[in-house]
Coordinates of C-alpha atoms in Angstrom, one line a residue:
M208 CA 0.0 0.0 0.0
S209 CA 2.8 2.4 0.8
N210 CA 4.4 1.8 -2.7
A211 CA 1.1 2.8 -4.3
V212 CA 0.9 6.0 -2.2
A213 CA 4.6 6.8 -3.1
V214 CA 3.8 6.3 -6.8
L215 CA 0.7 8.5 -6.6
L216 CA 2.6 11.3 -4.9
L217 CA 5.4 11.0 -7.5
V218 CA 2.8 11.3 -10.3
L219 CA 1.1 14.2 -8.7
T220 CA 4.4 16.0 -8.1
I221 CA 5.3 15.5 -11.8
L222 CA 1.9 16.8 -13.0
W223 CA 2.2 19.8 -10.6
N224 CA 5.6 20.7 -11.9
Q225 CA 4.5 20.5 -15.5
L226 CA 1.5 22.7 -14.7
V227 CA 3.7 25.4 -13.0
L228 CA 6.3 25.2 -15.8
S229 CA 3.7 25.6 -18.5
Q230 CA 2.1 28.6 -16.7
N231 CA 5.4 30.4 -16.2
Q232 CA 6.5 29.7 -19.8
D233 CA 3.4 31.5 -21.0
Q234 CA 4.3 34.6 -19.0
D235 CA 6.2 36.6 -21.5
Q236 CA 7.6 39.8 -20.2
H237 CA 8.7 43.0 -21.9
V238 CA 11.1 45.4 -20.3
S239 CA 11.7 48.9 -21.6
I240 CA 14.2 51.5 -20.2
T241 CA 13.8 55.0 -21.6
N242 CA 16.3 57.9 -21.2
R243 CA 14.4 60.9 -20.0
L244 CA 17.4 62.8 -18.6
G245 CA 16.6 65.8 -20.8
N246 CA 18.8 68.5 -22.2
G247 CA 20.4 66.1 -24.7
K248 CA 22.1 64.0 -22.0
N249 CA 23.2 60.5 -23.1
M250 CA 23.5 57.5 -20.9
S251 CA 25.2 54.2 -21.0
L252 CA 23.3 51.0 -20.1
H253 CA 24.4 47.4 -19.7
C254 CA 21.7 44.8 -18.8
Q255 CA 21.9 41.1 -18.2
S256 CA 20.6 38.1 -16.4
K257 CA 22.5 35.0 -15.1
D258 CA 22.1 33.5 -18.6
N259 CA 21.7 36.4 -21.0
D260 CA 24.1 39.3 -21.5
L261 CA 22.2 42.0 -23.5
G262 CA 25.3 44.0 -24.2
Q263 CA 26.3 47.6 -23.7
H264 CA 24.0 50.3 -25.1
N265 CA 24.4 54.1 -25.4
L266 CA 21.0 55.8 -25.2
A267 CA 20.5 59.3 -26.5
D268 CA 18.0 61.5 -24.7
G269 CA 14.5 60.3 -25.5
T270 CA 15.4 56.9 -26.8
E271 CA 14.8 53.5 -25.2
F272 CA 16.3 50.0 -24.9
A273 CA 13.9 47.1 -24.7
W274 CA 13.8 43.3 -24.6
D275 CA 11.4 40.4 -24.2
F276 CA 11.8 37.2 -22.3
S277 CA 9.9 34.4 -20.6
V278 CA 9.8 34.0 -16.8
N279 CA 11.5 30.8 -15.6
A280 CA 9.5 28.0 -13.9
W281 CA 11.0 28.6 -10.5
G282 CA 9.9 32.3 -10.3
T283 CA 13.5 33.5 -9.8
T284 CA 14.0 35.4 -13.1
L285 CA 16.2 38.5 -12.5
F286 CA 17.5 41.0 -15.1
Y287 CA 19.8 43.7 -13.7
C288 CA 21.4 46.7 -15.3
D289 CA 24.3 49.1 -14.7
L290 CA 24.0 52.6 -16.0
E291 CA 26.0 55.7 -16.2
W292 CA 25.5 59.3 -17.2
E293 CA 27.4 62.5 -16.5
S294 CA 26.2 62.8 -12.9
V295 CA 26.0 59.1 -12.0
Q296 CA 28.7 56.5 -12.4
Q297 CA 28.1 52.7 -12.3
Y298 CA 24.6 52.7 -10.8
H299 CA 23.2 49.1 -10.4
F300 CA 19.5 48.3 -10.4
D301 CA 17.1 45.4 -10.9
A302 CA 15.2 45.9 -14.2
Y303 CA 13.1 42.8 -13.5
A304 CA 12.9 40.7 -10.4
F305 CA 10.1 38.2 -10.4
D306 CA 9.3 38.5 -6.7
R307 CA 8.8 42.3 -7.0
D308 CA 7.6 42.6 -10.6
D309 CA 5.4 39.6 -11.4
V310 CA 2.3 41.5 -10.2
R311 CA 3.5 45.1 -10.4
C312 CA 4.6 44.9 -14.1
Q313 CA 2.0 42.4 -15.3
T314 CA 3.5 41.8 -18.8
Q315 CA 5.5 45.1 -19.2
C316 CA 8.1 46.5 -17.0
L317 CA 8.6 50.1 -18.0
W318 CA 11.4 52.4 -16.6
L319 CA 12.1 56.1 -17.0
I320 CA 15.6 57.3 -16.2
S321 CA 15.5 60.9 -15.1
T322 CA 17.8 63.4 -13.4
E323 CA 15.9 62.7 -10.1
G324 CA 16.2 59.0 -10.2
I325 CA 14.5 56.0 -11.8
Y326 CA 10.7 55.7 -12.1
G327 CA 8.9 52.4 -12.7
F328 CA 5.4 52.0 -14.1
N329 CA 2.9 50.1 -11.8
G330 CA 0.6 48.2 -14.1
Q331 CA -1.8 47.6 -11.2
T332 CA -2.3 51.2 -10.3
G333 CA -1.6 52.8 -13.6
F334 CA 0.9 55.3 -11.9
W335 CA 4.6 55.9 -12.2
E336 CA 6.5 55.2 -9.0
Y337 CA 9.8 56.7 -7.8
I338 CA 11.7 53.5 -7.2
Y339 CA 15.4 54.2 -7.3
H340 CA 17.2 57.4 -6.2
W341 CA 20.7 58.4 -7.2
P342 CA 23.4 58.3 -4.5
N343 CA 24.6 61.6 -3.1

């Protein structure tokens, strides 16, 4: 009897993992980072995850860098970026962190880089939120 229970638990675990995996694979995300520094200020941006290096990009004022990806099955997807502009050197921030952004971003994580700091769009509320501030 205990072998039958063990087999049943194994089958249920496999089915549950397949369900979670298929749900997370359907969660395509879009990240967009827009330079809104103003006055013609350019910025340098380098984004990556553990598995994907998206390269170095120079963004002119008013332009954006964007990419699409699928969330992993474990809910640990993380994309982070380093950026620089004339007043800020080597600032590191998380552009997508599953535990923070799965609900907040819904399917789009939108970021505005401004002279005050970094604003992220909250898809639940429909408002821009001041999320990261520049160091003094």
